[in-house]
CSV table of C-alpha atoms in Angstrom, one decimal:
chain,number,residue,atom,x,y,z
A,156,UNK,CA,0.0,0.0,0.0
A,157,UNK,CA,1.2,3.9,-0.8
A,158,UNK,CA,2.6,4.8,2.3
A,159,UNK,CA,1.7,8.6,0.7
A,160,UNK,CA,-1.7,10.7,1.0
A,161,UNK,CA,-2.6,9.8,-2.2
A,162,UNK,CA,-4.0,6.5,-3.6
A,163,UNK,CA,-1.6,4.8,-6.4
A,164,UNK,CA,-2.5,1.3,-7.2
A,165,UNK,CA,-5.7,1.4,-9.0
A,166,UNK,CA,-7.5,-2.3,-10.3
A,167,UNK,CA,-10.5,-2.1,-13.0
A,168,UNK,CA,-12.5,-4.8,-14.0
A,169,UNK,CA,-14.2,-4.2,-17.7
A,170,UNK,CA,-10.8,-2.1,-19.0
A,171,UNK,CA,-12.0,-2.5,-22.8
A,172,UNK,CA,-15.3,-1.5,-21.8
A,173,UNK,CA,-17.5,1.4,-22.7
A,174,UNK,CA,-17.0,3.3,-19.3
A,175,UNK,CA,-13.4,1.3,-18.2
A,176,UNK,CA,-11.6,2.6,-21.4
A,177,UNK,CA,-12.8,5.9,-20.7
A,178,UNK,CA,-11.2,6.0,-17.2
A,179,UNK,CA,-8.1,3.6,-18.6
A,180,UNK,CA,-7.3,6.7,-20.7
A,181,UNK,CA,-7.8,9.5,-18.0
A,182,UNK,CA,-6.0,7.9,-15.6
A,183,UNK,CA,-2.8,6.9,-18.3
A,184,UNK,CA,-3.1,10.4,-19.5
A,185,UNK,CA,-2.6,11.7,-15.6
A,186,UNK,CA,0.1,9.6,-15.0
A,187,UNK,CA,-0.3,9.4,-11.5
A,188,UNK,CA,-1.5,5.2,-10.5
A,189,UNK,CA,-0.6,2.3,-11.4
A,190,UNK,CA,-3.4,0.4,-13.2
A,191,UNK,CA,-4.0,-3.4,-13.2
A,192,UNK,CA,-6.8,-4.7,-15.7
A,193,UNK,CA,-8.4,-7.9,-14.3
A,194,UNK,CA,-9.5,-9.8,-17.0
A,195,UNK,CA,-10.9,-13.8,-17.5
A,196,UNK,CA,-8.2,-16.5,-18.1
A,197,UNK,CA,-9.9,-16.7,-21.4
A,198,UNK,CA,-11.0,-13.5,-22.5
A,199,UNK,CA,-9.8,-11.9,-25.4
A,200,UNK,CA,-10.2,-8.4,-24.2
A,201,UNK,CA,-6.3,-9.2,-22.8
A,202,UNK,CA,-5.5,-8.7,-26.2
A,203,UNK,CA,-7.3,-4.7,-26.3
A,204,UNK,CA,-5.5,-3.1,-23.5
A,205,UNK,CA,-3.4,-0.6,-24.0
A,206,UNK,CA,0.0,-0.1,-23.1
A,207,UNK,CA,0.8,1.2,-19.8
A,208,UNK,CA,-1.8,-1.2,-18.0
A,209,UNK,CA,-1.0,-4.2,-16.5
A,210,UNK,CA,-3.2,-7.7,-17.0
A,211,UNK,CA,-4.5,-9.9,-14.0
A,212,UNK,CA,-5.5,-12.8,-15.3
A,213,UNK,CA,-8.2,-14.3,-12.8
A,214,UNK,CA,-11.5,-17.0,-12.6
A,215,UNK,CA,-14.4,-15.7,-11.3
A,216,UNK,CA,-14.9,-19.4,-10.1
A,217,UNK,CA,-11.6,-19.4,-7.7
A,218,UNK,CA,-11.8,-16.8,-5.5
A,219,UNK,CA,-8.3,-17.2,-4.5
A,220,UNK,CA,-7.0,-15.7,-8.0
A,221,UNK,CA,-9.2,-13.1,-7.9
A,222,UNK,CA,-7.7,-12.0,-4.5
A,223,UNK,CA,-4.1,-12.7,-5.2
A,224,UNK,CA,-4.7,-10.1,-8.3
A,225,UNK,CA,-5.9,-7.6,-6.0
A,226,UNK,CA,-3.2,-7.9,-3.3
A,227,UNK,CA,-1.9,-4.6,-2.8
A,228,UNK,CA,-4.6,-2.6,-4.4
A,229,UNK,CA,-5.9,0.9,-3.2
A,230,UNK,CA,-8.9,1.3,-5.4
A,231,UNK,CA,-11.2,-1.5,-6.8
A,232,UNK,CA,-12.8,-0.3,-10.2
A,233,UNK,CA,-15.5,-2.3,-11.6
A,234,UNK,CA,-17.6,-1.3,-14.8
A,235,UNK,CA,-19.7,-4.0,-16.5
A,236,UNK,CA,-22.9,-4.6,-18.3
A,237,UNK,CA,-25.9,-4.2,-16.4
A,238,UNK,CA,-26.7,-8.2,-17.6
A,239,UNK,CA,-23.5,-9.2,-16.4
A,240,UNK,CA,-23.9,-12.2,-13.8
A,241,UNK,CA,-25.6,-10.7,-10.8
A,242,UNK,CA,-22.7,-12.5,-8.1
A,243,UNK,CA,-19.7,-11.3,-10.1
A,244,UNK,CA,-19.5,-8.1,-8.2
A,245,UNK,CA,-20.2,-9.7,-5.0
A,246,UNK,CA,-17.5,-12.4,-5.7
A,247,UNK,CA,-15.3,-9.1,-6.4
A,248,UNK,CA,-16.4,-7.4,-3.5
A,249,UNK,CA,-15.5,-10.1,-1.7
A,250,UNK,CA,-12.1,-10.8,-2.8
A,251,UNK,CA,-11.3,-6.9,-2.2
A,252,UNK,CA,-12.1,-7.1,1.4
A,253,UNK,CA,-9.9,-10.3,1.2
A,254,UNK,CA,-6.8,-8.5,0.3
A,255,UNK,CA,-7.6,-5.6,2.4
A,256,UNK,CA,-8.8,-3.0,-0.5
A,257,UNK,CA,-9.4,0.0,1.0
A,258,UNK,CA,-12.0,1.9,-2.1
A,259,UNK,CA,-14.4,-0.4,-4.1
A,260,UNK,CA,-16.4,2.1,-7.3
A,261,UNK,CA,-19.1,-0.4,-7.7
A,262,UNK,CA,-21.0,-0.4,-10.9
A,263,UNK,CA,-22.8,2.4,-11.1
A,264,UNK,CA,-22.2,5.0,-13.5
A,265,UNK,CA,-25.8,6.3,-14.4
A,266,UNK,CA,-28.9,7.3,-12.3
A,267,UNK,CA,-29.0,8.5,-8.8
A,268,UNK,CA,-29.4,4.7,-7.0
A,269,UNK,CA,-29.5,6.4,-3.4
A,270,UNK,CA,-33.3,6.5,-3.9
A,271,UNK,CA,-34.0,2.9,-3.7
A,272,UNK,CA,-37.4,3.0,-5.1
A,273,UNK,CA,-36.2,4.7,-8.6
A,274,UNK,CA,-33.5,1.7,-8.2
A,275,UNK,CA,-36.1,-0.9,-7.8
A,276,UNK,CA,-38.4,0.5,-10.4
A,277,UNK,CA,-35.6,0.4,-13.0
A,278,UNK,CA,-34.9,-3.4,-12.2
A,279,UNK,CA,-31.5,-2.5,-11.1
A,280,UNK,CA,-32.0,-2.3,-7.3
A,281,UNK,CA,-31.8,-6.1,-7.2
A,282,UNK,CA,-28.2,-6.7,-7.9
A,283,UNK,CA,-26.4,-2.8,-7.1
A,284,UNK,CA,-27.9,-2.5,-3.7
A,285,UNK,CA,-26.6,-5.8,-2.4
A,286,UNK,CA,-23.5,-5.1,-3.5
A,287,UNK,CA,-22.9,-1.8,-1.3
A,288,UNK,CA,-24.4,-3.5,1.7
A,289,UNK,CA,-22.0,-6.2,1.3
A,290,UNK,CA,-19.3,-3.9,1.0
A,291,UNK,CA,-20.5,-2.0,4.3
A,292,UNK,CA,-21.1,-5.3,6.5
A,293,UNK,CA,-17.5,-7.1,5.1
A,294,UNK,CA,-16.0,-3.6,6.7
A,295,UNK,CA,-12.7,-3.6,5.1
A,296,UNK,CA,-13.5,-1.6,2.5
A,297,UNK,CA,-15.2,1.3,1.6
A,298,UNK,CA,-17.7,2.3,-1.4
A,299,UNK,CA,-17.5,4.8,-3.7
A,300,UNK,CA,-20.8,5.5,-6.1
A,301,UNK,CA,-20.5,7.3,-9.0
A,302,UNK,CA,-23.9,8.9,-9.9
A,303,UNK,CA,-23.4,10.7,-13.8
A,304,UNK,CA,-26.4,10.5,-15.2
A,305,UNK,CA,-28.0,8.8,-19.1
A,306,UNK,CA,-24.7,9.2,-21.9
A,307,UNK,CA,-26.1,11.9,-23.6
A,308,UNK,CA,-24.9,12.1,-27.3
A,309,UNK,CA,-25.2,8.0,-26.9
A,310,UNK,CA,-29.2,8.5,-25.7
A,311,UNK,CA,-30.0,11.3,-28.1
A,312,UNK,CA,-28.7,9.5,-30.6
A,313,UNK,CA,-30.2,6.2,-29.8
A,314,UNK,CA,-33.8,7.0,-30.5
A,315,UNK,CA,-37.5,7.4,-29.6
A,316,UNK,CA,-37.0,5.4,-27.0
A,317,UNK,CA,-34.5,7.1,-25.1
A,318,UNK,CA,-34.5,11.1,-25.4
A,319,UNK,CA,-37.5,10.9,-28.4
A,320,UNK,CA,-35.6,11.7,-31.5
A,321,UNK,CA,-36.0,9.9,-34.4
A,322,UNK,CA,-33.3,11.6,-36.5
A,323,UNK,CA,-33.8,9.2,-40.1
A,324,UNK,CA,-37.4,10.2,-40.3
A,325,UNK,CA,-37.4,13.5,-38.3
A,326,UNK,CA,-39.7,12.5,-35.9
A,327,UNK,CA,-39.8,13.8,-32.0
A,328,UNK,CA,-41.5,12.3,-29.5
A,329,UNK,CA,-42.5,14.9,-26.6
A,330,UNK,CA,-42.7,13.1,-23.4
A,331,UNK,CA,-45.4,14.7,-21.2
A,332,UNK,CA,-44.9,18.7,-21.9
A,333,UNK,CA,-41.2,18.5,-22.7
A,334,UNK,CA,-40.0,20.7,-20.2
A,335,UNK,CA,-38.2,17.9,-17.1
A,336,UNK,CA,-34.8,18.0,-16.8
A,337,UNK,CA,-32.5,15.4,-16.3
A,338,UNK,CA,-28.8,15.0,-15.3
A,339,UNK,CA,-26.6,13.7,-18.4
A,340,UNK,CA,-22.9,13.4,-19.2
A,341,UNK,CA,-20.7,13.1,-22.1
A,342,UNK,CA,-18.2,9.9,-22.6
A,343,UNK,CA,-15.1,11.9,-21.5
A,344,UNK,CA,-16.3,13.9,-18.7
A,345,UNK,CA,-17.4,10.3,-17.3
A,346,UNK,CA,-13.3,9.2,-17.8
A,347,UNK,CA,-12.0,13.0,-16.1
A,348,UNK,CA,-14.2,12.6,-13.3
A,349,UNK,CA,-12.9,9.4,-12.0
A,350,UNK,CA,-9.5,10.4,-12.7
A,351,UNK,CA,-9.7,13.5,-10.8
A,352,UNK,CA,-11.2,11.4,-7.9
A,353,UNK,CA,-8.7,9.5,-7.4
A,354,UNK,CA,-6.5,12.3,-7.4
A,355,UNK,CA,-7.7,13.5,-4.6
A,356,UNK,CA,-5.6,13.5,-1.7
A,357,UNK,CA,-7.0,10.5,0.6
A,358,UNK,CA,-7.5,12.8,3.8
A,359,UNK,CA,-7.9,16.7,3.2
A,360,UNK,CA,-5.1,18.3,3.4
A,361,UNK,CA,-6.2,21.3,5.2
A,362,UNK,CA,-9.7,21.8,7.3
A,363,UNK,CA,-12.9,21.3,5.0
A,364,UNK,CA,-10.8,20.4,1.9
A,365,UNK,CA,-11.7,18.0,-0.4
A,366,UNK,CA,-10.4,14.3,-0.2
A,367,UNK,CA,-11.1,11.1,-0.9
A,368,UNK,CA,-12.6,10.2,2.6
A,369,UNK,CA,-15.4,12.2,2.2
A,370,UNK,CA,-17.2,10.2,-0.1
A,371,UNK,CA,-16.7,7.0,1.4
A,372,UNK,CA,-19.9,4.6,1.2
A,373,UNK,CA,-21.4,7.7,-0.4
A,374,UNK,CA,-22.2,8.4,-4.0
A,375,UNK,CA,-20.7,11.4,-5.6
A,376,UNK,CA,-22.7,13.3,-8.5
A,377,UNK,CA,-21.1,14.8,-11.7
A,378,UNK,CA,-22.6,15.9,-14.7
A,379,UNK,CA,-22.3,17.4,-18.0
A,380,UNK,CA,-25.4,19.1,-18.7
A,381,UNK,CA,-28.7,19.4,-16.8
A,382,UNK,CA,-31.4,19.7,-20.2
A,383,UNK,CA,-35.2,19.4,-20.9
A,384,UNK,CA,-36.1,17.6,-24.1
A,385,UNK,CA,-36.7,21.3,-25.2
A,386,UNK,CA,-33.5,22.5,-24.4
A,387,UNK,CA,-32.1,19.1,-26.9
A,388,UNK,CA,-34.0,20.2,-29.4
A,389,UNK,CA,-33.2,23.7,-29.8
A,390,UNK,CA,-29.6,22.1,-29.4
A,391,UNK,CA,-30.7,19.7,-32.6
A,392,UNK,CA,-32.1,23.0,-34.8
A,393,UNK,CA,-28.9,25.0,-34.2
A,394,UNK,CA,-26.7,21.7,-35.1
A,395,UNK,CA,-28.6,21.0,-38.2
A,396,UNK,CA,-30.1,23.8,-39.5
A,397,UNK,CA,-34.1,22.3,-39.3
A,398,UNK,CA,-36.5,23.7,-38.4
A,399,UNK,CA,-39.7,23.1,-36.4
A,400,UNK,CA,-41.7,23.1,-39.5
A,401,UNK,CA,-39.1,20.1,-40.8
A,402,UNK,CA,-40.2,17.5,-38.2
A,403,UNK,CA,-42.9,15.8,-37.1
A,404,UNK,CA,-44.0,15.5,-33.6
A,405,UNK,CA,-45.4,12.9,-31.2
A,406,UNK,CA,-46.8,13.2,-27.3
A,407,UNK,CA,-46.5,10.7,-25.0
A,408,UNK,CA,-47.2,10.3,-21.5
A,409,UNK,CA,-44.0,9.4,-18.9
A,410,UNK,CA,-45.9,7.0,-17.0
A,411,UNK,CA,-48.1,5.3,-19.8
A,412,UNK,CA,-44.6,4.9,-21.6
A,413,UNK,CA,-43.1,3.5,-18.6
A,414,UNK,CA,-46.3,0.5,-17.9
A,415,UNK,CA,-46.0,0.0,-21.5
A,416,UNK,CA,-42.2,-1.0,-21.5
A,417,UNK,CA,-43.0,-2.6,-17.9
A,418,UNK,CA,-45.3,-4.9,-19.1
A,419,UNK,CA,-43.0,-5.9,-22.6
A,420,UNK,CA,-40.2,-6.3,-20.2
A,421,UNK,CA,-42.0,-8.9,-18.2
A,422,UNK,CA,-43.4,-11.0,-20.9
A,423,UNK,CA,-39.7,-11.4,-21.9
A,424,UNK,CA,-39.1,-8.7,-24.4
A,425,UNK,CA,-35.9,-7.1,-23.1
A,426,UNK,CA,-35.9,-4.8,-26.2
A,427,UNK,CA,-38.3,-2.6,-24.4
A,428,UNK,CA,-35.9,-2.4,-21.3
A,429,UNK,CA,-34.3,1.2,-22.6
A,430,UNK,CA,-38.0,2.6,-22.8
A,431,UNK,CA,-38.5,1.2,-19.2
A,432,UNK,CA,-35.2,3.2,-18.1
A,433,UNK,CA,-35.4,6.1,-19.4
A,434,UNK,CA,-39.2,6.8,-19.5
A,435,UNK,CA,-38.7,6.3,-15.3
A,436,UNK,CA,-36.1,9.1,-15.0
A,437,UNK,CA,-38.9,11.2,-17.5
A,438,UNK,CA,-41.4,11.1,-14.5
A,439,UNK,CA,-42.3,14.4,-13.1
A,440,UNK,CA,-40.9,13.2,-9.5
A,441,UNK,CA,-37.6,15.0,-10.4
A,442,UNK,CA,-35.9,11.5,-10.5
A,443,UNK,CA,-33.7,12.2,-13.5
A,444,UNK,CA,-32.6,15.7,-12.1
A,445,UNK,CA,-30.2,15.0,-9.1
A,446,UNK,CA,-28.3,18.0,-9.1
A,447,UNK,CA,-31.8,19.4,-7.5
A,448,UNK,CA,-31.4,17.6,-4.9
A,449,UNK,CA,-27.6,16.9,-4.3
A,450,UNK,CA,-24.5,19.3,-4.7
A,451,UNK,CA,-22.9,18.1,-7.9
A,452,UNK,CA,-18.6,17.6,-7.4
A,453,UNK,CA,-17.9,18.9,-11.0
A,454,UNK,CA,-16.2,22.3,-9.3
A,455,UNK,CA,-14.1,19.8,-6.6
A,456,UNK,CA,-12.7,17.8,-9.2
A,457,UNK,CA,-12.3,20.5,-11.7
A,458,UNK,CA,-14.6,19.2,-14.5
A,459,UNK,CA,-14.6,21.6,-17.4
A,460,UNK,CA,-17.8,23.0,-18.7
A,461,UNK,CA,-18.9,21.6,-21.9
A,462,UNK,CA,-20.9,22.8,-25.3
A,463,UNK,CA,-24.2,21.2,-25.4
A,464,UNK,CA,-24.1,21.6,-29.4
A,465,UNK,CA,-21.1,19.7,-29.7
A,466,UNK,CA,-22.5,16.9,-27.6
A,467,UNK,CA,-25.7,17.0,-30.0
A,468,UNK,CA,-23.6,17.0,-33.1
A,469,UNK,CA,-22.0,13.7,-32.0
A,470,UNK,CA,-25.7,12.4,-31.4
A,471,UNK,CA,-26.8,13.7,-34.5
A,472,UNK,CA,-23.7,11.9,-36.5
A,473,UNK,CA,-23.9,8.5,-34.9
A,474,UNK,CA,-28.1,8.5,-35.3
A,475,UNK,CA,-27.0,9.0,-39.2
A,476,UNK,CA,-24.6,6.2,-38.9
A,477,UNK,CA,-27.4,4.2,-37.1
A,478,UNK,CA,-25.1,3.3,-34.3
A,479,UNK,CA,-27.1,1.8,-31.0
A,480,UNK,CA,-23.9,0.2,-29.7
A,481,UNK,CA,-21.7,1.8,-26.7
C-alpha cells in the first residue's frame, strides 16, 4: 500500500469497456497510478488493453486468483454490463475485502441509485444495492458510487426510446410537456471525473478540503449538462439547421410509456428495457434531475464546462450512422 496521502494502485474490472476505457485513458493520461486490468483466463479483451496497463489474469470461479490479483490494491474499479452475472460483483467485492482494498467504485455509473425505489423500479436495485451493503457489512472496505447521469450524445442519438428523436425520419416524440430536466454526461467527462477522484488526496489536506474520505460509502454526483427535451432540441435546430416546421411530432405520457415497457419487459421482451429506463427518469418526480437535490462535485474535481451543441452534433452523426452500440 502507498505509504503517501494519495491512492496509487488502482484495479479495473471491464478495462476494454465502454466506461473502463474511458477511465483507462484518464488515468494513463494523468500519469499518477498504477493500473491493473483484471481480466478472465480466457477473455480476449487481454489482447485490447493498451500499453501502460498491467493484465491480472483471474476465474471468477476461484476466489483465490481473484484476490491474489488484488493484493496490494488501493482502489477496486468495476464497470460491466448491467446483464453481467448478478454474483460477479459480490465475488469481487469479496475478494477486495480479502486482500484488504481500501476503495471499491461499484457499478454504477448512471442514475442516482440512493433513492431505492427509482433503483427498484428500473430493475437495477436487485443486484447494485446488495452489493454496497455487502461492502459495508464485510467492513474492510469502503464504497465509492459514481452517480453521472444517461450518456447523452449515446441517448439522443439512440432513438425514440431514449430522449424521443428519431433523426432518419425527423420524428420527435414529446414526453409529457417537454419541459423535465435530467442530469446527463458526455463519454469523457465520465473518464475526467474518475480520474480526478482518485486524485484527490485520501485525507484533506487542510480543514474542510476536499479528499477522498469524504465520499466514502457515499455516492458522488457529476454531470455534464442538466437539459429538458426542449432544451435538446433547440440544441438539434442550431446543429442541423431544421426547423420546427421540418419534423414531425409525437406526445407521449411518462408513465403510460413506462407500464408500457413494464409490461413488454415482463413478458420477456428485453428490447423494451431502454423505454423502461429512461421513461422512469422522464417522471415528473424529479428523479432524472439530481443535481436538484444533491450538490454536484464537478467544481471539486475541476470538471470543465462543456458545449451542449457539440455533444448534439455527436448524437446527430452516430443517429445517421445508425449506431445503438456503446
Amino acid at each position: 500500500m502507498s505509504q503517501s496521502n494519495y491512492v496509487k494502485k488502482v484495479a479495473i474490472v471491464g478495462a476494454t469497456g465502454t466506461v473502463g476505457s474511458l477511465i483507462v485513458d484518464e488515468l494513463l493520461r494523468l500519469g499518477k497510478h498504477e493500473i491493473t486490468a483484471l481480466t478472465r483466463k480466457d477473455s480476449p479483451a487481454a489482447n485490447s488493453i493498451p500499453a501502460g496497463v498491467k493484465i491480472a489474469k483471474v476465474d471468477y470461479d476461484d476466489e483465490s486468483t481473484l484476490v491474489d490479483a488484488l493484493q496490494g490494491q488501493e482502489v477496486l474499479i468495476i464497470t460491466m454490463h448491467t446483464r453481467a452475472p448478478p454474483d460477479t460483483q459480490l465475488k469481487l467485492v469479496r475478494a477486495a475485502a480479502a486482500a484488504n482494498v481500501p476503495y471499491v467504485l461499484p457499478n454504477e455509473w448512471g442514475c442516482d441509485m440512493a433513492d431505492e425505489t427509482l433503483a427498484k423500479d428500473i430493475l437495477l436495485g436487485d443486484t447494485e444495492i446488495p452489493v454496497r451493503k455487502l461492502v459495508e457489512e464485510l467492513g474492510k472496505s469502503s464504497w465509492i458510487g459514481v452517480v453521472t447521469g444517461f450518456w447523452y450524445s449515446y441517448s439522443l442519438g439512440f432513438g425514440k426510446q431514449t430522449f424521443g428523436m428519431e433523426w432518419k425520419t425527423r420524428t420527435w416524440t414529446w414526453i409529457d410537456d417537454g419541459e423535465t430536466k435530467m442530469n446527463t454526461i458526455t463519454w469523457p467527462q465520465t473518464g475526467r471525473a474518475v480520474g480526478k477522484l482518485l486524485s484527490l488526496p485520501i485525507e484533506p489536506e487542510k480543514e474542510g478540503g476536499p479528499s477522498l474520505s469524504n465520499y466514502k460509502n457515499k455516492f458522488i454526483y457529476v454531470s455534464s449538462f442538466c437539459v429538458s427535451q426542449k432544451d435538446m432540441f433547440a440544441s438539434v435546430l442550431r446543429v442541423t439547421g431544421t426547423k420546427e416546421s421540418d419534423w414531425k411530432f409525437e406526445y407521449e405520457e411518462s408513465t403510460k410509456r413506462f407500464e408500457e415497457a413494464r409490461k413488454q419487459v415482463f413478458g420477456g421482451d428485453m428490447s423494451a428495457f431502454p423505454q423502461l429506463l429512461y421513461s422512469r427518469l422522464w417522471f415528473k418526480d424529479g428523479s432524472g434531475n439530481f443535481e436538484a437535490r444533491h450538490s454536484l462535485a464537478n467544481d471539486i474535481l475541476g470538471l470543465p464546462k462543456e458545449d451542449l451543441d457539440e455533444a448534439t452534433r455527436l448524437a446527430i452523426d452516430r443517429a445517421e450512422k445508425g449506431l445503438k452500440y456503446h
